[in-house]
XYZ file of C-alpha atoms in Angstrom:
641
model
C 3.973 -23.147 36.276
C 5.401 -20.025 35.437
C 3.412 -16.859 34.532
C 4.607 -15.731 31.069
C 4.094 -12.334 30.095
C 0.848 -10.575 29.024
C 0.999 -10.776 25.074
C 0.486 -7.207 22.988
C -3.310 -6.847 22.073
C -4.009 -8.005 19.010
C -6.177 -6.547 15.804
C -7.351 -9.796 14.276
C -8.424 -9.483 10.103
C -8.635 -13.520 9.731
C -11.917 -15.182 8.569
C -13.881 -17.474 11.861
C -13.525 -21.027 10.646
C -14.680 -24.277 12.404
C -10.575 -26.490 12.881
C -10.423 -29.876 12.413
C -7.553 -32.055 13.608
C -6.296 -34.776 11.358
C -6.935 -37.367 13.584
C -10.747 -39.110 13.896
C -12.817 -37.121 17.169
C -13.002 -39.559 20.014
C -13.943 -38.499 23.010
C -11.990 -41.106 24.852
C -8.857 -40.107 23.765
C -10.199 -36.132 24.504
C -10.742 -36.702 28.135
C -7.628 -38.540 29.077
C -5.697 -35.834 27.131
C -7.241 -33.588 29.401
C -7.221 -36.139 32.436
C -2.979 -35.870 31.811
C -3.099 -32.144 32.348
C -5.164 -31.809 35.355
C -2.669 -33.949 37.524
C -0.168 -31.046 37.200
C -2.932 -27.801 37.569
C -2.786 -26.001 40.619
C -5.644 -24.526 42.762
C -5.352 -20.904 40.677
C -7.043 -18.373 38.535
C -5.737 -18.779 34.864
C -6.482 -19.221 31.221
C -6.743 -22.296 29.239
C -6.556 -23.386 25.695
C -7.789 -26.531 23.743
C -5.631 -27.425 21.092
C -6.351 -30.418 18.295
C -4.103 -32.728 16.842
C -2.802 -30.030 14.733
C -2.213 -27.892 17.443
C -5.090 -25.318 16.366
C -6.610 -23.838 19.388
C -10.118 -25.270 20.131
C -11.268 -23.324 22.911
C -9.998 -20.513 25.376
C -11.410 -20.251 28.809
C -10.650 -18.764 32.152
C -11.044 -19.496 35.428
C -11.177 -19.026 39.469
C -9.483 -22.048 39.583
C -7.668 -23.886 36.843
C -8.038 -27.287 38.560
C -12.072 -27.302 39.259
C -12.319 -25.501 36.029
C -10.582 -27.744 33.798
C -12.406 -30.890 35.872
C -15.821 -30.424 34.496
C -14.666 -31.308 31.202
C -14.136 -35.111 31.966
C -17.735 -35.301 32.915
C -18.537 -35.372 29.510
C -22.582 -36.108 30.012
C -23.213 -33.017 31.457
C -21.875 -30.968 28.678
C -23.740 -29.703 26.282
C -23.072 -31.212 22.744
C -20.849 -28.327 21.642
C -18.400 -29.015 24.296
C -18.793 -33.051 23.818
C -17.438 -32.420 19.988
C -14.637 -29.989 21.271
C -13.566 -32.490 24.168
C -13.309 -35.527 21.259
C -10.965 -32.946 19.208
C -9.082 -31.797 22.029
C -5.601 -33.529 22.265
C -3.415 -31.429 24.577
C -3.512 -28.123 26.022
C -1.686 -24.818 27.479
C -2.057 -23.264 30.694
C -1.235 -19.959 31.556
C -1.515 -18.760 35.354
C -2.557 -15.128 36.550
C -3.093 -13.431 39.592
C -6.607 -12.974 39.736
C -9.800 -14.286 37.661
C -10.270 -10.300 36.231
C -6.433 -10.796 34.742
C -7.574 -14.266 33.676
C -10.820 -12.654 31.707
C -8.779 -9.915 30.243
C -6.279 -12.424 28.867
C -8.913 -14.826 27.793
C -10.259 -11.723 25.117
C -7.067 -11.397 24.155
C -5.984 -14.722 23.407
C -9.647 -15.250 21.842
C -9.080 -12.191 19.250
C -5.825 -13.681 18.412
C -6.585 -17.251 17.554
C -10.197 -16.620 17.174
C -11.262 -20.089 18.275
C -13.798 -22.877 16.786
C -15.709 -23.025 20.138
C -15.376 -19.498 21.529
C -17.984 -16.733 20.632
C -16.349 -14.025 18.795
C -16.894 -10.625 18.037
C -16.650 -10.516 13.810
C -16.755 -6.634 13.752
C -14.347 -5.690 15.850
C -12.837 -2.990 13.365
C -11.466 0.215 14.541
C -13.716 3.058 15.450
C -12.774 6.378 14.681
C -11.893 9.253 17.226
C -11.841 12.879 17.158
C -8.231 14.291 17.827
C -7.169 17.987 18.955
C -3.512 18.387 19.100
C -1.956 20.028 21.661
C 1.964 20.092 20.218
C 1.480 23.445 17.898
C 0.505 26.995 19.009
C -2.791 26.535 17.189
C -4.341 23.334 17.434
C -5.726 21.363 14.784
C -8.844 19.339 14.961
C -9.138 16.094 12.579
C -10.899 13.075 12.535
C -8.837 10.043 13.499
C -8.632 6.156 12.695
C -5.715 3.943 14.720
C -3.093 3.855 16.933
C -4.452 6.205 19.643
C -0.729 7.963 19.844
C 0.518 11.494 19.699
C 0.206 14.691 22.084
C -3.519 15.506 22.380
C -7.051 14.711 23.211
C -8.894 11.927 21.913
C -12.523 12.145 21.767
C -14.638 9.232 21.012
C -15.343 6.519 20.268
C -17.926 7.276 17.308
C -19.985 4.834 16.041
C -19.380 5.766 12.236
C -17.437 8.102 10.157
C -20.639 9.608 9.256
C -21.813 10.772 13.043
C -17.690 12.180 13.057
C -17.842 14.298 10.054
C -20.876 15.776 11.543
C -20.038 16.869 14.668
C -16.606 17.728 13.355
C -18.639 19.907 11.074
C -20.196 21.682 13.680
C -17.188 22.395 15.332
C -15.780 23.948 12.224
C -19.044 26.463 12.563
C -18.968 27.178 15.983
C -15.481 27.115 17.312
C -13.347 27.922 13.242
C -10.549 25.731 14.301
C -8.309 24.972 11.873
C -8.190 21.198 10.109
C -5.494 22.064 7.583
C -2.083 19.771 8.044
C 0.853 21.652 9.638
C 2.786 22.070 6.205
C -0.243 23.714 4.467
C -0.558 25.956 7.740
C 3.226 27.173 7.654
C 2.753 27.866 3.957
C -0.475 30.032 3.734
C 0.001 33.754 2.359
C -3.408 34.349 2.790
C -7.293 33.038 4.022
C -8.113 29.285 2.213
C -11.815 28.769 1.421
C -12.727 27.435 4.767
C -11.899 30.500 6.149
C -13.924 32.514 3.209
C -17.849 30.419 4.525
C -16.855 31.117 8.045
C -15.424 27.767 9.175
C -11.643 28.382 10.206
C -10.656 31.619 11.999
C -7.587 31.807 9.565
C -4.618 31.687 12.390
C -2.531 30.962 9.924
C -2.433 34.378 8.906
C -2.888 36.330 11.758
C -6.359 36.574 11.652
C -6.686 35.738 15.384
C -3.974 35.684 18.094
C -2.693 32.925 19.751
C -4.722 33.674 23.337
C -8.286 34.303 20.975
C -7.354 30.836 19.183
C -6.424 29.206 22.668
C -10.142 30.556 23.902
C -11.700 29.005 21.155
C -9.825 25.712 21.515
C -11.203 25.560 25.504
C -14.691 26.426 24.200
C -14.405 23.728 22.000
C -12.761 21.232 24.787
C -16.066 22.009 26.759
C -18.710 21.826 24.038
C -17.288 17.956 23.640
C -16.710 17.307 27.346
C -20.904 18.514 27.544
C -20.659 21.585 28.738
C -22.228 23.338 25.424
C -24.819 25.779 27.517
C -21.495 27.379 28.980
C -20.437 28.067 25.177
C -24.217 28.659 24.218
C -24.565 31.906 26.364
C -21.011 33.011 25.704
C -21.980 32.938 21.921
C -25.337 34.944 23.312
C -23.572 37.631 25.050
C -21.321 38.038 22.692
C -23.613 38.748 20.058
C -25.961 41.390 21.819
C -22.608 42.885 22.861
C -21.697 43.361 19.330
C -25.221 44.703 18.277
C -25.498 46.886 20.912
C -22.052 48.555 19.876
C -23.979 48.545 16.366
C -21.250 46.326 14.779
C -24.212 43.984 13.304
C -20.960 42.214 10.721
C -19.591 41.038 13.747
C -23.460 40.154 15.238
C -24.182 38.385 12.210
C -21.124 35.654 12.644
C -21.970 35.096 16.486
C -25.864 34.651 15.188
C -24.299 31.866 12.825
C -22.440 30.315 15.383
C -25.140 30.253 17.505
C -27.645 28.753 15.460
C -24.796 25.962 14.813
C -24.652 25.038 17.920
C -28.176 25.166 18.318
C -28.882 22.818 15.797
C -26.105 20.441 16.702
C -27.722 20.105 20.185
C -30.805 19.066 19.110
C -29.452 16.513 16.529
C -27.763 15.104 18.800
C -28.317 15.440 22.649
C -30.011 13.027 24.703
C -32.196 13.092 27.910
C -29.209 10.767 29.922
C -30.048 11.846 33.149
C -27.362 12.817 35.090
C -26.388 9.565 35.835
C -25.738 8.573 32.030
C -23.968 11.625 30.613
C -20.787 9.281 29.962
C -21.803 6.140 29.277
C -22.391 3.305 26.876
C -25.574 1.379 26.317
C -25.634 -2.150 25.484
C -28.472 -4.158 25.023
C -29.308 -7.699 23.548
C -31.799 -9.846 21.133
C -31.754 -13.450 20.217
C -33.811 -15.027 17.582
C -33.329 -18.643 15.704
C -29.978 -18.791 17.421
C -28.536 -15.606 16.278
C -27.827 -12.815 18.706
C -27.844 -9.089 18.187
C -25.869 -6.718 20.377
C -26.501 -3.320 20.163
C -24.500 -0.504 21.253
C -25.163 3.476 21.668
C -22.373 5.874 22.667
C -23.537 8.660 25.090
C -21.021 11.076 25.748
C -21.091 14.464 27.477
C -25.111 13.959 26.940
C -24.282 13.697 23.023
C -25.198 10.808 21.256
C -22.047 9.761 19.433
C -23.815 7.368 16.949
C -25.021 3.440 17.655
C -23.933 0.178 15.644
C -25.340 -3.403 16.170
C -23.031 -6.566 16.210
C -23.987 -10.269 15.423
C -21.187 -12.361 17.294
C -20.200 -15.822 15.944
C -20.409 -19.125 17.515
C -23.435 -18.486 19.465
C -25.421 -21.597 18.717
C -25.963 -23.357 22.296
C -24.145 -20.650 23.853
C -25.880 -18.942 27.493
C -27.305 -15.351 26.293
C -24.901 -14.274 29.890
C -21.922 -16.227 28.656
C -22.416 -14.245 24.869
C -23.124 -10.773 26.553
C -19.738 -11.192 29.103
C -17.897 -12.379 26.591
C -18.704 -9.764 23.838
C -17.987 -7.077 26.625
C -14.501 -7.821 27.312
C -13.283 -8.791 23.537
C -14.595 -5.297 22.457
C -13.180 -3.243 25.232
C -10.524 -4.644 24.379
C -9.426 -2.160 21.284
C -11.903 0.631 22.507
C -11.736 2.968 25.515
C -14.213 2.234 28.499
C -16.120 5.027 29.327
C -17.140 5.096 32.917
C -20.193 3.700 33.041
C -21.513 0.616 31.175
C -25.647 0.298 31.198
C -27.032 -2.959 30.161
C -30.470 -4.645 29.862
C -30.033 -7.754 32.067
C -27.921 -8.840 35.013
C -25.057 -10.836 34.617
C -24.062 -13.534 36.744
C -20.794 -12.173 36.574
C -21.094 -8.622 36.957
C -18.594 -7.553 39.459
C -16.021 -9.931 37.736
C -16.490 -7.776 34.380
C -16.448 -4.875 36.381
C -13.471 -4.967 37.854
C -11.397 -6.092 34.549
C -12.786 -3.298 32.664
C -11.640 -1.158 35.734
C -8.348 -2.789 35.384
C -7.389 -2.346 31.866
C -9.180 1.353 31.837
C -7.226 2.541 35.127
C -9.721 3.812 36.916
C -13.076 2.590 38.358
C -16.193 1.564 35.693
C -19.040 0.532 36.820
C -20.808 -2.178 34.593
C -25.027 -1.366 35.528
C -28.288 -2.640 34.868
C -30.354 -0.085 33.954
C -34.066 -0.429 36.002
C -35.236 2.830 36.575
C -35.233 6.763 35.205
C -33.698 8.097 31.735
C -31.733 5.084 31.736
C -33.617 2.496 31.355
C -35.441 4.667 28.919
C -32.208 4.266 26.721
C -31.723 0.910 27.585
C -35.145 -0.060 26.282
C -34.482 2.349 23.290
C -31.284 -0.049 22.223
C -33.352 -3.030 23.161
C -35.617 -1.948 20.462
C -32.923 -0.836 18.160
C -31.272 -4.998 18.653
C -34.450 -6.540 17.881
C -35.193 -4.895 14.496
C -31.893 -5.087 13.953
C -32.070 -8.739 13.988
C -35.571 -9.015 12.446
C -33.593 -7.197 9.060
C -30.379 -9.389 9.622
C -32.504 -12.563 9.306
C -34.570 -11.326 6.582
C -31.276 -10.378 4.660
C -29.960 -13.805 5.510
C -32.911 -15.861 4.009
C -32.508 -13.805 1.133
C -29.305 -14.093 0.485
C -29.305 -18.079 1.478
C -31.883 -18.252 -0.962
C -29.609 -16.394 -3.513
C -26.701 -18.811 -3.207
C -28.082 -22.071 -3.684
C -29.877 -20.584 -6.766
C -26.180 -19.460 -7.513
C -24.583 -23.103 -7.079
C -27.351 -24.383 -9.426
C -26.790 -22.014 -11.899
C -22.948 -22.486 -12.424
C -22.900 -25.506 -11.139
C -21.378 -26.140 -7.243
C -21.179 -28.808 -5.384
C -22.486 -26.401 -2.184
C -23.749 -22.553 -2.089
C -20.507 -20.788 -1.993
C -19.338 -19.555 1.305
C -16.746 -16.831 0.067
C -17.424 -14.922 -3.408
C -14.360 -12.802 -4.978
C -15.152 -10.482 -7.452
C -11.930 -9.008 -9.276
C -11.946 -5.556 -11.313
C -8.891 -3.538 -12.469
C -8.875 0.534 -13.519
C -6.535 2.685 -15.083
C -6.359 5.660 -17.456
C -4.918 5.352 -20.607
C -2.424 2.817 -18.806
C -1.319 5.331 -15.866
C -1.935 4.543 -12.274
C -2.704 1.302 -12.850
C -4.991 -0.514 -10.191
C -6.785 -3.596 -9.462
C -9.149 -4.811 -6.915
C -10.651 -7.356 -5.033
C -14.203 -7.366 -3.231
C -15.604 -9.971 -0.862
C -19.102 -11.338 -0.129
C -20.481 -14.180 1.704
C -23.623 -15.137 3.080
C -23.394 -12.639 5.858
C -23.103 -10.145 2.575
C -20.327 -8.028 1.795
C -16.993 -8.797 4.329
C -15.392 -5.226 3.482
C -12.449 -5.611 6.076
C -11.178 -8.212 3.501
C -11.258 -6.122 0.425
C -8.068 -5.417 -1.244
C -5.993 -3.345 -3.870
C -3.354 -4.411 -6.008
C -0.688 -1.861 -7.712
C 0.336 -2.613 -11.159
C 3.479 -1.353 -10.879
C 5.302 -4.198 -12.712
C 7.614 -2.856 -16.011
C 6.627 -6.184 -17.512
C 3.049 -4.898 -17.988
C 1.954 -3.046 -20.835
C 0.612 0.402 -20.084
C -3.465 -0.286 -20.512
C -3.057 -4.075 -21.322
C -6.513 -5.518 -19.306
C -5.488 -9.234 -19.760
C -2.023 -8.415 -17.940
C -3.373 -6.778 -15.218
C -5.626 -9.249 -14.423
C -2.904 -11.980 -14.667
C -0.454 -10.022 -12.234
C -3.185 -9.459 -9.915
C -4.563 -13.553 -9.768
C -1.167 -14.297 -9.779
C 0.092 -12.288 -6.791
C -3.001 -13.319 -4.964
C -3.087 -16.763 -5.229
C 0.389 -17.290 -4.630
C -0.151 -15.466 -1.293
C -2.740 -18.246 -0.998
C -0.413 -21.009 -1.915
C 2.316 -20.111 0.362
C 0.272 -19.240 3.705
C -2.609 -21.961 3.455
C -1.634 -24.652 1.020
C -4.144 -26.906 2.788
C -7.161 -24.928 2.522
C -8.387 -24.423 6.035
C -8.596 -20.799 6.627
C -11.415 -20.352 4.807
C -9.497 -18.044 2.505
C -10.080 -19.849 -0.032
C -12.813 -18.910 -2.929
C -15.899 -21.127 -4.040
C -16.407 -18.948 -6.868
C -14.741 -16.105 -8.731
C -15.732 -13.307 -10.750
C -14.128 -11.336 -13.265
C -15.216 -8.313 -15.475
C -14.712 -9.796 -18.765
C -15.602 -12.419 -21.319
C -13.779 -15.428 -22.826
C -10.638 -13.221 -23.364
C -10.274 -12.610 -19.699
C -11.823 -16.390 -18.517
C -9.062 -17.924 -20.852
C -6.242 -15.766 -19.108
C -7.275 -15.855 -15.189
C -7.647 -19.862 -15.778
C -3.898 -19.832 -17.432
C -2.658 -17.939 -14.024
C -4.863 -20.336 -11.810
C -3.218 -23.445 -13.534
C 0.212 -22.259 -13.165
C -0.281 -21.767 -9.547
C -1.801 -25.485 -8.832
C -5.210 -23.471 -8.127
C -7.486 -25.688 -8.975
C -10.925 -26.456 -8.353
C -12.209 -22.914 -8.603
C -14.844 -22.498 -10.056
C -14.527 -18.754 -12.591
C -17.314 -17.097 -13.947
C -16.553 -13.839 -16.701
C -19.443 -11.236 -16.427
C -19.415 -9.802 -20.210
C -21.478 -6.672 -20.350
C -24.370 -6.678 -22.489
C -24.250 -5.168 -26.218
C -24.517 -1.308 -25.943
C -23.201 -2.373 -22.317
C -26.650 -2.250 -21.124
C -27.249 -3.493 -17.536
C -29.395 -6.210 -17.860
C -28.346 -7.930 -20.541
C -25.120 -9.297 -18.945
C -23.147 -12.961 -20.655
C -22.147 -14.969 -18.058
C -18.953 -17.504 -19.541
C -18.273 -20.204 -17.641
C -15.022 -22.373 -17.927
C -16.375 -25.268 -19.929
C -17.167 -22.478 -22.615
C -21.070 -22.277 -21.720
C -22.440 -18.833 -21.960
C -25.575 -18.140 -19.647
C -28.251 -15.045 -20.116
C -30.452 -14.647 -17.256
C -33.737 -13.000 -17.112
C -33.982 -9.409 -16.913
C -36.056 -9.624 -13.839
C -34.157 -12.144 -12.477
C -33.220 -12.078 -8.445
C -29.413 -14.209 -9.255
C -29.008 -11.270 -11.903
C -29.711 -8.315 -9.900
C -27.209 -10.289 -7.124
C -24.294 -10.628 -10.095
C -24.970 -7.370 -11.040
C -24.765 -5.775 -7.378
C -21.218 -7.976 -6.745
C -19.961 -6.278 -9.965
C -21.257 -2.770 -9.421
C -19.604 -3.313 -5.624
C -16.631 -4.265 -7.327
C -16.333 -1.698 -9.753
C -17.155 0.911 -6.963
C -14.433 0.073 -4.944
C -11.558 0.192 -7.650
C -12.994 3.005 -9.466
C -13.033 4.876 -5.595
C -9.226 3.603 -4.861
C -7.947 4.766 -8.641
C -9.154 8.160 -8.124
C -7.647 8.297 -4.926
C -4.528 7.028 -6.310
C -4.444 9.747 -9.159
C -5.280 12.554 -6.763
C -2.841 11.465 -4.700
C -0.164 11.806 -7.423
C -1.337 14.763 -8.860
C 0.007 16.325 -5.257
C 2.659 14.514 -5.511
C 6.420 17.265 -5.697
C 9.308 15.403 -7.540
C 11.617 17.043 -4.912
C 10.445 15.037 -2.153
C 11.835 12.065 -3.613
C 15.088 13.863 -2.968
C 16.889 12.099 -0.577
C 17.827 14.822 2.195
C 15.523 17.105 1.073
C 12.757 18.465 4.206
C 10.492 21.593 3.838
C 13.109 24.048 4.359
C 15.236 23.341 1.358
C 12.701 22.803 -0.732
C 10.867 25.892 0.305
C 14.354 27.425 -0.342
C 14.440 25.269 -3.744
C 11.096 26.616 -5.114
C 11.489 30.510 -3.798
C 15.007 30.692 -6.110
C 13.682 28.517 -8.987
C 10.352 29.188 -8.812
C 8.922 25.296 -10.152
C 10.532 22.135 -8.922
C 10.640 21.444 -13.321
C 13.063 24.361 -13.248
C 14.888 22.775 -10.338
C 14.711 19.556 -12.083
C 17.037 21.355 -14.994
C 18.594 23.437 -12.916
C 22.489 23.283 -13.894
C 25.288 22.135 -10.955
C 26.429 25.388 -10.497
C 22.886 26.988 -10.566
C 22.083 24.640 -7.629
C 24.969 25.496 -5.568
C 23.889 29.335 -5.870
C 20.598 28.323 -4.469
C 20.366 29.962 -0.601
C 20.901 26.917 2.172
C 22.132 24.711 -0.353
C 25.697 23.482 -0.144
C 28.053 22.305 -2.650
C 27.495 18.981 -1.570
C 23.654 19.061 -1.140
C 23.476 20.575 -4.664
C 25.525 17.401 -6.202
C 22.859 15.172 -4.328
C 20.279 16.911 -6.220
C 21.836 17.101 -9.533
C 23.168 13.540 -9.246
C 19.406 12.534 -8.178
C 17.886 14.103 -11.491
C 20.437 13.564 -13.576
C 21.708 10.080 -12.662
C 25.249 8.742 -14.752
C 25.479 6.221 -17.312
């Protein structure tokens, strides 16, 4: 069989679901689907896939070799039961070859974040981490935080666990090193010092106060403070200082004082006793309880701790605790850099096989290491610790929240606790910048990678009308819905829906849902109380029932935190919107205008509104604008007919 290509790596947003084929389970049929294939599978390493009746992949798995691999499954009474129910699903399946069983395992994660498989365990929070960039294609740098495509001339530093542990170190570098975090067009346009450089945390290059080799020093100070090396930038900060005193220039004393203490205090927030032989590192250790599993992760580098975030993988019911933690390790190196060394808590059975694809993909060696002895198995024990209340919190949340649900279904009546909650809120002032929103929450609690924001940019809506927005918004969702999972399978779907609104806004979301063949939804308005006091919330259901809870009530506290969430979010991503178009400069709209011309534009005309009524031949006097550039203009604000 040929070897097809190694497919792109994939970012995967969908919803875990468990895929049923539409034909009965029989394990019968299962094993001589998969008795069919293993007359043609060679002696080689490779990836598999399960597929059902429908085609929907079952399970991925690699192997040394395809052929004893893929045997085991016909002996269907040593399985455990989770692999006797995927075996009676299983109706065909798809072999890929490879050349070795660490290309097999590196495929396997990728093929596993793609179709995120029924039987495979899968890393749910695999979203991006964010970096700390310092670009190296302008004479004086810039230092940001990033998110994304890891692309662009520069150094990446990371990953950090959170935004939060970026902003502060990115903070501190602002104190110690005053590198500049201003955007290149704000930069070329400075006349003189913004506020950052006014509290002492930019060293203003953009207008001349420091040269491009005194810049270029601070940039490799800064390059070694994040590579570890901050003692070398600790004493240059000290000499520096007692050099300026002694030459009685105590201004100048003062600022290398500041910097100093900056750096002091960022060291002890955040440096760690690694040992030498942990400076660079990640730390991974694991805690099971009532068949969930905690993974918890801490990000060492330079000696700096770079933040720590647990992870609760699905599908881990029945699943070896080695099989989970090998597994995990090559799905989430998939998206995020290796750093050299890897300490866990345990030995895996297939250590050297990790190893060496993590070595593979990273380009250079990593060593994957069970931590037994010195500093780090002092921070291996600290994440141990960190997993296991972790997981003591994540099942107390969960038997809360359990609890919440089925009192939920009883009170508006479902069949089952709902699995997937939508909660729908819409914001605008006075009819400009329209917005609406959507939030998520399931049992696992709030599933923010599947929030999402709707513009109300349609002319058909009335400027400010509520019940329009709302309809536009159901209706674009839902017909999204319709068109890419008609059958209801994805787990997309919603048990329940909330709006903010009474019988007004019930009456026009279940007009939109009826139109679009939605039906069985169950839609709940939350009216707010009279004086719109919290508390005293009317719940309207569809049959026209209206429900008051309790004040003290635990399901009213949960309605009220979904709507609060809700409103939160669009409130946050309105703001945004209107800050963003507060910024916004009518000439960029221009078609062929860049900074230049309208640099050019705005030093003649002085406002882009003067530009805007600027006459034809007023335009063409305009320096770098030709006669033909100046009709684009004109034509642009002044369109015919």
């Amino acid at each position: 069989m040929a070897q097809p290509p190694i497919p792109d790596r994939f970012s995967d947003q969908n919803a875990t679901f468990t895929v049923r084929g539409k034909e009965t389970p029989d394990i019968q049929v299962g094993v001589e689907a998969i008795r069919n294939v293993l007359r043609t599978l060679p002696q080689r390493p490779g990836v598999y896939r399960m597929l059902d009746s429908a085609n929907e992949v079952l399970y991925v798995g690699k192997a040394r070799s395809l052929k004893a691999r893929v045997t085991n499954y016909t002996q269907v009474t040593r399985l455990p039961r989770r692999l006797q129910r995927m075996v009676a699903q299983t109706r065909s399946m798809t072999i890929v070859t490879t050349n070795s069983e660490s290309e097999a395992l590196l495929l396997e994660a990728q093929l596993i974040k793609r179709f995120r498989p029924a039987y495979n365990v899968l890393l749910r929070d695999d979203k991006s981490f964010p970096f700390i960039f310092l670009r190296e294609d302008h004479a004086f740098p810039r230092i940001a935080k990033h998110r994304g495509a890891r692309v662009g001339k520069g150094i990446f530093y990371g990953p950090f666990a959170s935004a939060g542990a970026v902003n502060v170190t990115l903070n501190a570098l602002q104190k110690v090193f005053l590198l500049r975090s201003c955007s290149d067009s704000f930069f070329a346009n400075r006349s003189r010092p913004c506020l950052l450089h006014q509290i002492r945390r930019c060293s203003a290059p953009c207008v001349g106060r420091i040269d491009g080799p005194g810049y270029a020093e601070l940039v490799d100070d800064a390059k070694a403070f994040l590579s570890g090396r901050s003692q070398e930038t600790q004493r240059k900060l000290g000499a520096a200082m007692e050099t300026a005193a002694a030459a009685m220039d105590f201004e100048l004393a003062a600022v290398f004082r500041d910097r100093l203490r900056a750096l002091t205090y960022i060291q002890g927030s955040q440096a760690i006793n690694a040992g030498d032989d942990a400076r660079d590192a990640d730390i991974v250790a694991m805690a099971s309880n009532s068949g969930i599993i905690c993974i918890q992760m801490f990000f060492i580098r330079g000696g700096q701790n770079w933040g720590h975030r647990s992870f609760f993988p699905a599908h881990t019911a029945d699943v070896p605790e080695d099989e989970v933690l090998t597994s995990f390790l090559a799905q989430f190196y998939e998206d995020v850099p290796c750093p050299r060394e890897v300490l866990i808590d345990r030995t895996l059975t297939e250590m050297a096989l990790v190893a060496d694809a993590l070595s593979e993909r990273a380009e250079r060696r990593v060593e994957l290491r069970h931590a037994q002895r010195g500093p780090a198995r002092q921070l291996v024990a600290q994440a141990k610790r960190n997993a296991e209340e972790a997981l003591e919190r994540r099942l107390a949340e969960s038997t809360t929240q359990g609890v919440l649900l089925r009192e939920l279904a009883e009170l508006f009546d479902l069949d089952t606790p709902p699995q997937r909650i939508e909660v729908y809120d819409n914001s605008h002032i006075m009819g400009t910048n329209a917005l609406g929103a959507m939030i998520v929450a399931g049992p696992e609690g709030f599933r923010k990678n599947q929030y999402r924001k709707f513009n109300m940019n349609d002319a058909s809506i009335t400027p400010g009308d509520d019940f329009a927005m709302m309809k536009a918004m159901l209706a674009r969702r839902f017909a999204r819905l319709e068109r890419e999972d008609p059958d209801r399978t994805s787990g997309e779907w919603p048990d329940l829906l909330l709006i903010d609104g009474g019988k007004g806004q019930l009456s026009s979301v279940n007009e939109v849902l009826g139109e679009m063949g939605a039906h069985g939804i169950c839609v709940v308005g939350v009216a707010k109380g009279p004086d719109r006091n919290a508390g005293r919330e009317t719940f309207h259901l569809p049959s026209g029932k209206e429900l008051t809870l309790p004040p003290n009530s635990p399901v009213l506290f949960f309605l009220q935190r979904l709507r609060d969430e809700a409103h939160r979010f669009v409130i946050g991503a309105h703001r945004a919107k209107r800050s963003k178009a507060i910024v916004v400069n009518p000439l960029d709209e221009v078609p062929g205008i860049g900074p230049s011309r309208k640099r050019a534009l705005l030093m003649h005309f002085g406002t882009s509104r003067a530009v805007r009524g600027a006459t034809l031949e007023d335009l063409e006097k305009a320096p770098g604008i030709s006669k033909a550039m100046a009709a684009s203009i004109h034509g642009h604000f002044h369109p015919r007919g």
